[in-house]
Amino acid sequence: PLLCLHLSEWSQNLCRYLFKGTIGPSLSCHFPCFLPFCSNRLLSSYSLSGDLKAVVRETSGQFAGQQFLEVWSNSSLKKIIHLTALNKHGRVYEDAQFGCLAWSTCESRLLYVAEGKRSIGESYTSAPICDIRVVLEDRSMYWEDWGEGLTSKSVPVLCVADVAKGTVTVLQGVPSHVSPGQALWANDGECVFFVGWWHEPFRLGLRFCSNRRSALFCLDLEGNCECLSGDTSSVSSPRLSPDGRYLVYLEGQVFGPHSQCLTMQQYDLEMRNISLLVGVVNRPKKDEFAGLYEALPPRCWASDSQRVVFSSARRNWRQTVQSFSLPSAEKFGSWKLLTIQNNLMVVHCSHLNEAPRLVIQYCGHSYIAPVIQVTTTQRSGHSGYAYTTVWAFRLRLYRGLGIQVTPIQRSGHSGYTLLCIWELIYERALGGLTEAYLCSFPGGPHSQFFAEWNVTTAVLVKLGFAVLMVNYRGSTGFGQDSILSLAGNIGSQDVKDVQRAVLTALADQTAEKLLTLDPDKVVVMGGSHGGFLACHLIGQYPDFYKACAVRNPVINAATLLGTSDIVDWRYSCVGLQYSYDQLPTPEALTTMLQKSPISYAPQIKSPVLLMLGGKDRRVSPHQGLELYRSLKSRGSPVRLLWFAEDAHSLARVDTQADCFLNVVLWFQQHLHLH
């Protein structure tokens, strides 16, 4: 009844505006019927006062593809702008890479990013007869996009919607060699800051890549544009302070590892200068801040405009960094800041054995008013900022799920400590010991397994597996030197780190001997570079692993060179420099082949389950097919699952369920489990 009442009120408000003509006569005959029931919300944003809420929706069903901008106040619809009908631009960008929806300080304008109109072949069906020949010639023109996860994004433009007038303007003056995104208002709505990514000479994949050439720009409403940062680095996450004076943003290197330790820069709008707030951490010492590795939250400033709050990886944990303490990590595990508003922090926290929860904490100007228990503050001054490390401690539960965090000291590259996390389950029924089956789960590269909730590993644990997740050298959270150590050493350093972790887990077990891991029943799984490692492991250690399951694995770096959206990484990972005009040489291709799992295919004995996305732009599905055919030709047990509509992440809900079920059944079949 409440839903029906809400929709009824919504429709009444909508009809009032229809009769006022604010939506347009072309929609008055059918618009009220389909929008409330057949639309998907793409973006939403509250105004600075909190009185207004903007929502961008896209219709589905019979009227699929129509986009609307709604303005709400006190649960009442105040305005609708039919963006598609205005025909000023293409689809609105809703992704985290480019997208934004920002209110001006006067709360009369909205800033967003959309696909620009293409000058050739954009609307060939409605072209004049005399132009049909030209249009038909050009309608098949190839348009570059920004790769995996951004396949519909090619030529973004900055757009401003005037709420009162119901009009949309595409801002002019953006340099022609960059693609704008992550825009925000500045100087009381007189200008716009945005990040511009170089798209010349051609576009490279952007998703999960913080190493793309970009810069911070300022554009006024008259079309005058100025580059504020250097133009030889990568820039992201611009965030303006509440008082409008300071802008912080992240900066990193171009090319090399696609995820690196970043710096935080501060731009002073009054003094018009840039200063370093947080530098690159090469080798973090014990109990010290380990560097910045991920995007800043959309709202990260405290109300006093003197403090920035953010989350970052620190070894196996994600920490929230600021000048005040946070609740005990022994209870809450890893933390990720979602937003801060009026000094209220909203934090996502979870542990390996605890599902995610939201925690709220208040930070005042001179005191802390905790909503939940806090611990003592550890401070380390840096340019007026202080950091608090959030730790998760050794934890073992005696019912159901158990977790153990064990440091493994290694004397390898740069003297780094390899930290391994594994999850285990055991029963105490009848006082007997329970045997578990170890599943090695490598990831990467240049990413991290956090000590936080993971539904896949949690269910595997419930099914009797002990899951070992390894943050090998090259993972984030251990400093820049660790990340750089992997370049040129893939297929060896990372493989050996994972294998050492597995052997250590089998040897150490648990101090109380409450669990027995069977060394003859070890399996391995992974995706992308984790799949690369899994296939290396079963090739380099052919008698060790009893089964393998991989998702979109890298099998042959040499053949992947011409099909991946991040061709630069194919050179960097094997220790070679990349440039846009570079052509592959016999020596480079040989190096790539020698470091690839396909070189060990003749030695593979383990049964292999392959799960491939037909629309993967990052790792072509033909990589998995290469291994499939090699194994089939030798009579090795192999099964391939093909998901035609999925991309690299295999993220569709039905696909995830299908993959998980098949992985479990594959492992049970080849471990001879009932």
XYZ file of C-alpha atoms in Angstrom:
674
model
C 0.000 0.000 0.000
C 2.809 2.436 0.833
C 4.454 1.789 -2.529
C 1.180 2.331 -4.370
C 0.567 5.551 -2.446
C 4.079 6.801 -3.256
C 3.693 6.057 -6.963
C 0.262 7.672 -6.982
C 1.672 10.889 -5.482
C 4.594 10.713 -7.885
C 2.238 10.453 -10.871
C 0.103 13.335 -9.624
C 3.132 15.590 -9.332
C 4.258 14.477 -12.755
C 0.901 15.272 -14.336
C 0.992 18.789 -12.893
C 4.242 19.410 -14.704
C 2.970 17.807 -17.860
C 0.107 20.272 -18.045
C 2.527 23.120 -17.353
C 4.515 22.001 -20.381
C 7.826 21.587 -18.525
C 8.513 18.196 -20.068
C 7.529 18.825 -23.651
C 4.515 18.026 -25.777
C 6.125 15.029 -27.452
C 5.946 13.101 -24.198
C 2.576 14.193 -22.867
C 0.679 11.327 -24.440
C 2.625 8.415 -22.940
C 5.273 9.661 -20.511
C 3.356 9.184 -17.207
C 2.706 5.544 -18.010
C 6.219 4.196 -18.264
C 8.704 6.360 -16.348
C 7.828 5.350 -12.745
C 7.846 1.645 -13.516
C 10.392 1.146 -16.296
C 13.337 3.396 -15.461
C 16.758 2.709 -13.972
C 18.597 5.221 -11.821
C 22.073 5.932 -13.181
C 23.247 8.826 -10.993
C 21.984 10.806 -8.033
C 23.276 13.774 -6.063
C 22.086 16.023 -3.239
C 22.579 19.769 -3.345
C 24.859 21.443 -0.806
C 21.930 22.417 1.416
C 20.437 18.946 1.166
C 17.082 20.364 0.060
C 17.309 19.167 -3.546
C 18.156 15.831 -5.081
C 19.048 15.279 -8.725
C 18.529 11.891 -10.375
C 19.490 10.746 -13.872
C 17.312 7.866 -15.088
C 17.196 5.735 -18.203
C 14.072 3.977 -19.371
C 13.831 0.318 -20.253
C 11.211 -1.831 -21.895
C 9.186 -0.353 -24.746
C 10.825 3.073 -24.419
C 14.372 1.842 -23.729
C 17.272 4.283 -23.975
C 15.476 7.525 -23.054
C 17.346 9.508 -20.398
C 15.831 12.041 -17.998
C 17.156 14.409 -15.368
C 14.841 14.726 -12.365
C 14.984 17.258 -9.528
C 13.284 16.319 -6.263
C 12.514 18.261 -3.083
C 10.935 16.785 0.036
C 9.884 13.649 -1.869
C 8.136 15.773 -4.487
C 9.164 15.909 -8.105
C 9.977 19.515 -9.012
C 11.432 19.254 -12.490
C 12.067 16.804 -15.322
C 14.366 17.460 -18.257
C 14.168 14.997 -21.139
C 17.863 14.819 -22.015
C 17.443 12.521 -24.990
C 14.798 14.753 -26.588
C 17.004 17.840 -26.264
C 19.590 16.046 -28.423
C 22.515 18.069 -27.081
C 24.680 15.030 -26.413
C 24.659 11.235 -26.256
C 24.268 8.997 -23.193
C 25.135 10.367 -19.774
C 28.232 8.770 -18.239
C 27.441 6.930 -15.018
C 30.817 5.198 -14.514
C 33.288 6.009 -11.759
C 36.069 6.867 -14.203
C 34.486 9.855 -15.992
C 31.036 10.303 -14.486
C 29.832 13.018 -12.126
C 26.648 14.842 -11.131
C 27.522 18.041 -9.263
C 25.306 20.871 -8.002
C 26.486 24.465 -8.243
C 26.629 26.449 -5.002
C 23.556 28.455 -6.057
C 21.720 25.136 -6.563
C 20.375 26.184 -9.939
C 22.736 24.250 -12.238
C 23.961 20.669 -12.543
C 27.268 19.567 -14.039
C 27.656 16.125 -15.632
C 29.572 14.238 -18.325
C 28.010 12.674 -21.433
C 29.038 11.217 -24.772
C 29.574 13.989 -27.294
C 27.728 14.225 -30.567
C 29.709 12.762 -33.429
C 29.985 14.996 -36.450
C 30.010 12.226 -39.064
C 27.397 9.536 -39.384
C 25.747 10.378 -36.075
C 22.181 10.400 -37.407
C 22.427 9.028 -40.907
C 18.825 7.847 -41.016
C 17.569 11.440 -40.871
C 20.184 12.977 -43.167
C 19.085 14.943 -46.274
C 18.922 12.967 -49.492
C 21.909 14.816 -50.939
C 24.042 13.782 -47.967
C 23.018 10.126 -47.871
C 25.983 8.972 -49.967
C 28.536 10.648 -47.674
C 26.813 9.422 -44.540
C 26.541 5.838 -45.734
C 30.251 5.863 -46.491
C 31.105 7.036 -42.984
C 28.555 5.226 -40.838
C 30.932 2.258 -40.445
C 33.784 4.448 -39.236
C 35.676 2.955 -36.292
C 35.384 4.934 -33.051
C 37.925 4.257 -30.343
C 36.675 3.719 -26.816
C 38.311 3.549 -23.413
C 38.468 -0.230 -23.173
C 37.245 -2.786 -20.677
C 34.217 -1.590 -18.734
C 34.085 1.629 -20.782
C 33.213 0.271 -24.217
C 30.458 2.850 -24.841
C 32.679 5.777 -23.836
C 34.616 7.510 -26.594
C 34.255 11.310 -26.744
C 33.073 12.701 -23.383
C 31.877 16.298 -23.050
C 31.073 18.494 -20.045
C 27.409 19.474 -19.778
C 25.516 21.973 -17.614
C 21.780 21.694 -17.012
C 19.910 24.839 -15.971
C 17.226 23.553 -13.615
C 14.986 26.608 -13.796
C 15.079 26.979 -17.575
C 15.111 23.265 -18.345
C 17.988 23.692 -20.792
C 21.311 21.924 -21.318
C 24.565 23.500 -22.516
C 27.688 21.662 -23.658
C 30.716 23.546 -22.341
C 33.187 24.706 -24.961
C 36.932 25.196 -24.607
C 38.069 21.738 -23.526
C 41.366 21.009 -25.337
C 40.761 18.767 -28.332
C 43.485 16.290 -27.351
C 41.963 15.332 -23.977
C 38.798 13.608 -22.775
C 37.249 15.347 -19.730
C 35.794 13.691 -16.645
C 35.526 13.795 -12.828
C 34.352 17.415 -13.059
C 33.314 19.712 -10.190
C 32.311 23.338 -9.684
C 34.704 25.926 -8.255
C 34.786 29.658 -7.474
C 31.057 29.760 -6.638
C 30.071 28.274 -9.967
C 32.194 30.577 -12.115
C 34.421 27.781 -13.397
C 34.823 24.026 -13.541
C 37.733 21.792 -12.550
C 38.119 18.533 -14.415
C 40.595 15.776 -15.204
C 41.565 15.494 -18.865
C 42.982 12.226 -20.216
C 45.149 12.348 -23.339
C 43.523 10.360 -26.141
C 46.192 11.012 -28.735
C 47.650 9.208 -30.554
C 45.113 6.581 -29.431
C 43.190 5.481 -26.348
C 44.359 2.819 -23.897
C 42.186 1.034 -21.341
C 41.431 3.196 -18.297
C 39.646 0.914 -15.859
C 41.929 -0.164 -12.972
C 44.761 1.825 -14.575
C 46.019 4.852 -12.642
C 48.980 5.292 -14.992
C 47.331 7.070 -17.922
C 48.627 10.490 -18.967
C 46.243 13.141 -17.658
C 46.185 16.554 -16.018
C 44.036 18.865 -13.913
C 42.296 21.633 -15.888
C 40.245 24.717 -15.048
C 37.542 25.821 -17.508
C 35.459 28.961 -17.117
C 31.982 29.357 -18.598
C 33.349 31.590 -21.346
C 35.410 28.724 -22.772
C 38.828 29.687 -21.400
C 40.776 26.615 -20.274
C 44.000 26.378 -18.254
C 46.118 23.366 -17.318
C 46.854 23.605 -13.575
C 49.064 20.570 -13.032
C 51.991 19.169 -14.953
C 51.170 17.395 -18.210
C 53.606 14.472 -17.925
C 51.949 12.534 -15.101
C 48.597 10.946 -14.271
C 45.922 12.761 -12.250
C 42.663 11.633 -10.628
C 40.186 12.250 -7.782
C 40.018 16.082 -7.554
C 38.225 17.049 -4.327
C 37.393 20.647 -3.313
C 37.430 21.730 0.340
C 34.178 22.994 1.901
C 35.460 26.576 2.048
C 36.363 26.426 -1.660
C 40.004 27.371 -1.177
C 41.861 24.064 -1.516
C 41.703 21.290 -4.055
C 43.412 17.962 -3.399
C 44.019 15.361 -6.079
C 46.065 12.211 -6.676
C 49.062 12.097 -8.992
C 51.167 9.205 -10.282
C 53.532 8.059 -12.991
C 52.619 7.352 -16.614
C 53.013 3.767 -17.891
C 54.762 1.081 -15.870
C 52.622 -0.907 -13.380
C 48.960 -0.031 -13.937
C 48.413 0.523 -10.196
C 51.141 2.273 -8.241
C 51.746 4.225 -5.046
C 50.304 7.709 -5.617
C 51.002 11.162 -4.232
C 48.404 13.607 -2.919
C 48.795 17.152 -4.187
C 47.101 20.321 -2.926
C 46.187 23.259 -5.175
C 45.602 26.578 -3.376
C 43.008 28.545 -5.359
C 43.989 31.850 -3.717
C 47.778 31.514 -3.982
C 47.516 29.535 -7.242
C 50.280 27.114 -6.282
C 50.605 23.352 -5.807
C 52.180 21.653 -2.807
C 52.817 18.031 -1.890
C 50.716 16.632 0.962
C 51.455 12.913 0.795
C 54.446 11.501 -1.045
C 55.281 8.102 -2.477
C 56.196 5.541 0.162
C 58.928 3.307 -1.213
C 59.520 0.994 1.745
C 57.131 1.464 4.665
C 58.517 0.628 8.068
C 56.631 -1.319 10.666
C 53.525 0.437 11.998
C 53.913 3.320 9.544
C 51.685 4.649 6.774
C 52.232 2.465 3.685
C 51.156 4.798 0.873
C 48.141 5.831 -1.190
C 46.788 3.304 -3.685
C 43.114 3.981 -4.366
C 40.729 6.768 -5.358
C 39.605 9.322 -2.808
C 35.981 9.137 -1.613
C 33.654 11.651 -3.360
C 33.432 13.546 -0.059
C 36.661 13.337 1.928
C 37.074 16.756 3.605
C 36.258 17.505 7.234
C 34.121 20.623 7.768
C 37.084 22.734 8.883
C 38.739 22.389 5.439
C 41.949 21.381 7.226
C 41.665 17.587 7.209
C 41.315 15.011 4.454
C 40.081 11.523 5.276
C 40.746 8.562 2.994
C 41.268 4.803 2.926
C 44.343 3.009 1.696
C 45.942 -0.423 1.663
C 48.422 -1.307 4.374
C 49.833 -4.783 3.996
C 46.838 -7.116 4.300
C 44.489 -4.482 5.669
C 42.629 -1.480 4.362
C 43.008 1.436 6.755
C 41.245 4.757 7.133
C 43.737 7.601 7.417
C 43.116 10.798 9.373
C 44.008 12.614 12.544
C 41.738 10.722 14.892
C 41.260 7.177 16.108
C 38.856 4.566 14.856
C 37.111 1.635 16.547
C 39.060 -1.489 17.359
C 40.100 -3.398 14.259
C 40.115 -6.550 16.373
C 36.333 -6.294 16.248
C 35.764 -4.695 12.877
C 38.664 -5.710 10.591
C 39.341 -3.675 7.452
C 37.835 -0.234 6.923
C 36.827 1.729 3.833
C 35.585 5.304 4.067
C 32.462 5.821 1.949
C 31.769 9.497 2.648
C 32.048 12.267 5.208
C 29.275 14.835 5.580
C 29.029 17.517 8.270
C 31.862 15.722 10.074
C 29.982 12.426 10.084
C 32.087 9.625 8.612
C 30.297 6.656 7.082
C 32.651 3.674 6.999
C 32.297 0.199 5.497
C 33.955 -2.396 7.703
C 34.152 -6.158 7.601
C 36.332 -9.094 8.560
C 37.078 -12.384 6.889
C 34.450 -14.008 9.083
C 32.036 -11.087 9.447
C 29.761 -9.710 6.738
C 30.058 -5.971 5.929
C 28.495 -3.382 8.200
C 28.246 0.396 8.244
C 29.838 2.349 11.057
C 29.277 6.061 11.723
C 31.649 8.261 13.681
C 31.632 11.991 14.346
C 34.782 14.108 14.211
C 34.578 17.623 15.639
C 37.010 20.501 15.407
C 38.665 19.862 18.756
C 37.199 16.644 20.077
C 35.955 13.253 19.027
C 32.412 12.134 19.770
C 32.446 8.438 18.902
C 29.329 6.547 18.003
C 31.193 3.329 18.751
C 34.233 2.434 20.842
C 37.572 3.918 19.771
C 41.178 2.962 20.394
C 44.219 5.094 21.136
C 45.515 7.284 18.367
C 48.827 6.638 16.647
C 50.075 9.825 15.023
C 52.707 10.528 12.449
C 52.910 14.128 11.278
C 53.222 14.892 7.566
C 52.556 18.390 6.254
C 50.088 19.039 9.052
C 48.234 15.754 8.546
C 48.277 12.727 10.822
C 47.555 9.104 10.167
C 45.873 6.380 12.172
C 46.589 2.761 11.415
C 43.666 0.377 11.748
C 44.806 -3.127 12.515
C 43.072 -6.485 12.508
C 44.640 -8.883 14.947
C 45.114 -12.642 15.067
C 41.624 -14.063 15.406
C 40.377 -17.608 15.784
C 36.765 -18.684 16.238
C 35.875 -22.065 17.657
C 32.561 -22.380 15.858
C 32.222 -22.639 12.127
C 34.684 -20.244 10.570
C 38.256 -19.723 11.660
C 40.829 -17.251 10.428
C 44.535 -17.119 10.920
C 46.923 -14.383 9.814
C 50.497 -15.604 9.629
C 53.612 -13.661 8.629
C 56.051 -15.637 6.494
C 59.543 -14.206 6.653
C 61.379 -14.402 3.353
C 64.809 -13.171 2.377
C 63.754 -12.457 -1.201
C 63.661 -9.223 -3.152
C 64.127 -6.044 -1.102
C 63.793 -7.978 2.153
C 60.006 -7.817 2.093
C 57.793 -9.881 4.330
C 55.348 -12.044 2.450
C 52.050 -12.049 4.322
C 49.632 -14.894 3.768
C 46.004 -15.115 4.820
C 44.120 -18.341 4.844
C 40.655 -19.206 6.010
C 39.705 -22.545 7.488
C 36.733 -24.408 8.892
C 36.657 -27.287 11.316
C 34.238 -29.187 13.489
C 34.589 -30.281 17.075
C 31.822 -32.849 16.946
C 32.706 -36.081 18.727
C 35.995 -34.499 19.704
C 37.585 -35.572 16.397
C 39.855 -33.688 14.056
C 38.542 -32.399 10.746
C 40.477 -32.592 7.517
C 40.264 -29.630 5.146
C 41.357 -29.246 1.557
C 43.645 -26.342 0.765
C 42.630 -24.015 -2.081
C 45.304 -21.566 -3.219
C 43.763 -18.317 -4.503
C 46.321 -15.865 -6.010
C 45.202 -12.513 -7.450
C 46.806 -9.364 -8.814
C 48.861 -8.010 -10.329
C 49.318 -4.748 -8.423
C 46.145 -5.225 -6.410
C 45.484 -6.745 -3.018
C 43.459 -9.212 -1.015
C 42.215 -7.358 2.054
C 41.426 -9.031 5.345
C 37.743 -8.411 4.771
C 34.587 -10.267 3.850
C 34.708 -12.260 0.632
C 31.577 -14.241 -0.112
C 33.347 -16.693 -2.436
C 35.959 -17.722 0.109
C 33.423 -17.711 2.944
C 31.225 -20.272 1.170
C 34.233 -22.368 0.166
C 35.208 -22.463 3.819
C 31.718 -23.596 4.734
C 32.092 -26.411 2.212
C 35.249 -27.702 3.879
C 38.039 -25.888 2.046
C 40.831 -23.864 3.608
C 41.388 -20.856 1.335
C 44.847 -19.308 1.045
C 44.978 -15.779 -0.409
C 48.481 -14.498 -1.069
C 49.609 -10.896 -1.349
C 52.845 -11.700 -3.145
C 55.594 -9.192 -3.923
C 54.158 -6.709 -6.407
C 50.881 -6.298 -4.507
C 49.756 -2.861 -3.333
C 50.031 -1.891 0.321
C 53.720 -2.761 0.687
C 55.329 0.307 -0.886
C 56.413 1.348 -4.374
C 59.593 -0.738 -4.371
C 57.572 -3.898 -3.875
C 55.304 -3.001 -6.813
C 58.251 -2.273 -9.109
C 59.963 -5.541 -8.130
C 57.474 -7.555 -10.196
C 58.299 -5.907 -13.539
C 60.358 -8.367 -15.559
C 59.809 -11.126 -12.989
C 56.296 -12.317 -13.745
C 56.025 -16.079 -14.056
C 58.870 -16.584 -11.593
C 58.883 -14.251 -8.569
C 55.103 -14.228 -8.133
C 54.793 -17.964 -8.828
C 57.485 -18.831 -6.281
C 55.931 -16.555 -3.658
C 52.564 -18.292 -3.994
C 54.092 -21.771 -3.911
C 56.124 -20.906 -0.805
C 52.965 -19.682 0.882
C 51.176 -22.938 0.066
C 54.043 -25.055 1.418
C 54.189 -22.945 4.577
C 50.445 -23.320 5.137
C 50.718 -27.087 4.763
C 53.691 -27.243 7.108
C 52.433 -24.898 9.838
C 48.771 -25.948 9.984
C 47.497 -24.571 13.318
C 49.324 -24.426 16.601
C 46.610 -26.372 18.397
C 46.430 -29.007 15.627
C 42.678 -28.458 15.403
C 42.815 -28.831 11.642
C 44.630 -31.123 9.251
C 45.374 -29.999 5.694
C 45.850 -32.877 3.279
C 48.995 -32.202 1.186
C 47.717 -34.607 -1.455
C 44.490 -32.691 -2.018
C 45.500 -29.137 -2.930
C 43.655 -27.147 -5.605
C 44.189 -23.701 -7.151
C 41.947 -21.040 -8.659
C 42.323 -17.471 -9.936
C 41.230 -14.870 -12.453
C 43.113 -12.632 -14.896
C 46.693 -12.485 -13.556
C 45.547 -14.821 -10.796
C 44.581 -17.235 -13.581
C 48.000 -16.627 -15.130
C 49.583 -17.688 -11.825
C 47.268 -20.671 -11.380
C 48.209 -22.005 -14.833
C 51.896 -21.396 -14.117
C 51.603 -23.317 -10.840
C 50.048 -26.402 -12.425
C 52.662 -26.241 -15.197
C 55.716 -25.665 -13.020
C 54.540 -28.049 -10.279
C 52.640 -30.650 -12.347
C 52.252 -33.274 -9.612
C 51.260 -30.912 -6.800
C 47.794 -29.532 -7.632
C 44.886 -31.932 -8.132
C 42.568 -29.480 -9.917
C 42.568 -25.938 -11.310
C 39.789 -23.401 -12.057
C 40.570 -20.121 -13.831
C 38.546 -17.133 -15.074
C 39.754 -15.200 -18.139
C 43.398 -16.146 -17.576
C 46.431 -14.687 -19.331
C 47.925 -17.684 -21.155
C 50.231 -16.245 -23.820
C 51.487 -12.686 -23.363
C 52.867 -12.641 -26.896
C 49.534 -13.328 -28.617
C 47.717 -11.064 -26.158
C 49.806 -8.120 -27.336
C 47.500 -7.166 -30.206
C 44.166 -7.880 -28.518
C 44.334 -6.295 -25.053
C 43.127 -2.773 -24.256
C 46.234 -2.249 -22.079
C 48.948 -3.135 -24.560
C 51.458 -1.065 -22.540
C 51.250 -3.518 -19.639
C 52.258 -6.377 -21.937
C 55.633 -4.685 -22.321
C 55.982 -3.383 -18.751
C 55.233 -6.705 -17.073
C 58.151 -8.414 -18.824
C 60.495 -5.530 -18.020
C 60.378 -3.680 -21.366
C 59.746 0.016 -21.949
C 56.620 1.027 -23.869
C 55.908 3.850 -26.310
C 52.890 4.465 -28.542
C 54.856 3.959 -31.751
C 56.530 0.769 -30.549
C 56.475 -2.299 -32.786
C 57.031 -5.811 -31.407
C 60.441 -7.314 -32.022
C 61.358 -11.002 -32.164
C 63.265 -10.571 -28.899
C 60.284 -8.964 -27.123
C 57.851 -11.619 -28.352
C 60.258 -14.365 -27.273
C 60.514 -12.865 -23.791
C 56.728 -12.649 -23.498
C 56.293 -16.240 -24.634
C 58.931 -17.576 -22.246
C 57.202 -15.914 -19.277
C 53.760 -17.265 -20.225
C 51.956 -20.365 -18.902
C 51.541 -21.722 -22.441
C 55.264 -22.606 -22.335
C 54.479 -25.123 -19.582
C 51.318 -26.522 -21.177
C 52.960 -29.872 -22.127
C 53.722 -30.493 -18.434
C 50.193 -29.834 -17.116
C 48.508 -32.859 -15.537
C 45.852 -31.164 -13.391
C 42.250 -31.094 -14.656
C 41.507 -27.507 -15.745
C 38.190 -25.633 -15.691
C 38.177 -22.513 -17.896
C 35.554 -19.752 -17.541
C 35.701 -17.135 -20.297
C 33.822 -13.912 -21.052
C 33.009 -13.486 -24.724
C 33.193 -9.664 -24.490
C 36.413 -9.431 -22.493
C 38.490 -6.471 -23.725
C 41.253 -6.786 -21.120
C 42.208 -10.449 -21.675
C 40.845 -11.843 -24.923
C 38.859 -15.073 -24.483
C 41.104 -16.534 -27.179
C 43.767 -16.729 -24.476
C 41.763 -19.394 -22.672
C 40.938 -21.080 -25.959
C 44.675 -21.366 -26.635
C 45.175 -23.385 -23.473
C 41.976 -25.346 -24.073
C 43.161 -26.542 -27.476
C 46.625 -27.336 -26.193
C 45.242 -29.498 -23.389
C 42.673 -31.169 -25.633
C 45.377 -32.114 -28.128
C 47.239 -33.944 -25.360
C 44.207 -35.660 -23.886
C 44.368 -33.684 -20.627
C 41.059 -33.244 -18.756
C 39.693 -29.768 -19.479
C 36.254 -28.119 -19.442
C 35.382 -24.707 -20.875
C 32.453 -22.467 -19.893
C 31.719 -19.654 -22.362
C 29.722 -16.612 -21.203
C 29.006 -14.766 -24.426
C 27.614 -11.556 -22.890
C 30.161 -11.157 -20.080
C 33.318 -9.084 -19.992
C 36.532 -9.508 -17.982
C 35.010 -9.532 -14.502
C 32.275 -12.107 -15.271
C 30.139 -9.914 -13.018
C 26.579 -10.755 -14.080
C 24.720 -12.331 -11.178
C 23.719 -15.497 -13.023
C 27.275 -15.846 -14.328
C 28.772 -15.552 -10.850
C 26.426 -18.219 -9.522
C 27.160 -20.486 -12.481
C 30.927 -20.067 -12.083
C 30.943 -20.705 -8.349
C 28.790 -23.817 -8.612
C 30.963 -25.250 -11.376
C 34.179 -24.514 -9.477
C 32.936 -26.329 -6.379
C 31.707 -29.331 -8.366
C 34.974 -29.437 -10.335
C 37.049 -29.486 -7.163
C 34.827 -32.065 -5.478
C 34.913 -34.297 -8.549
C 38.695 -34.341 -8.861
C 39.356 -34.542 -5.120
C 36.925 -37.472 -5.038
C 34.762 -35.823 -2.402
C 31.138 -36.683 -1.711
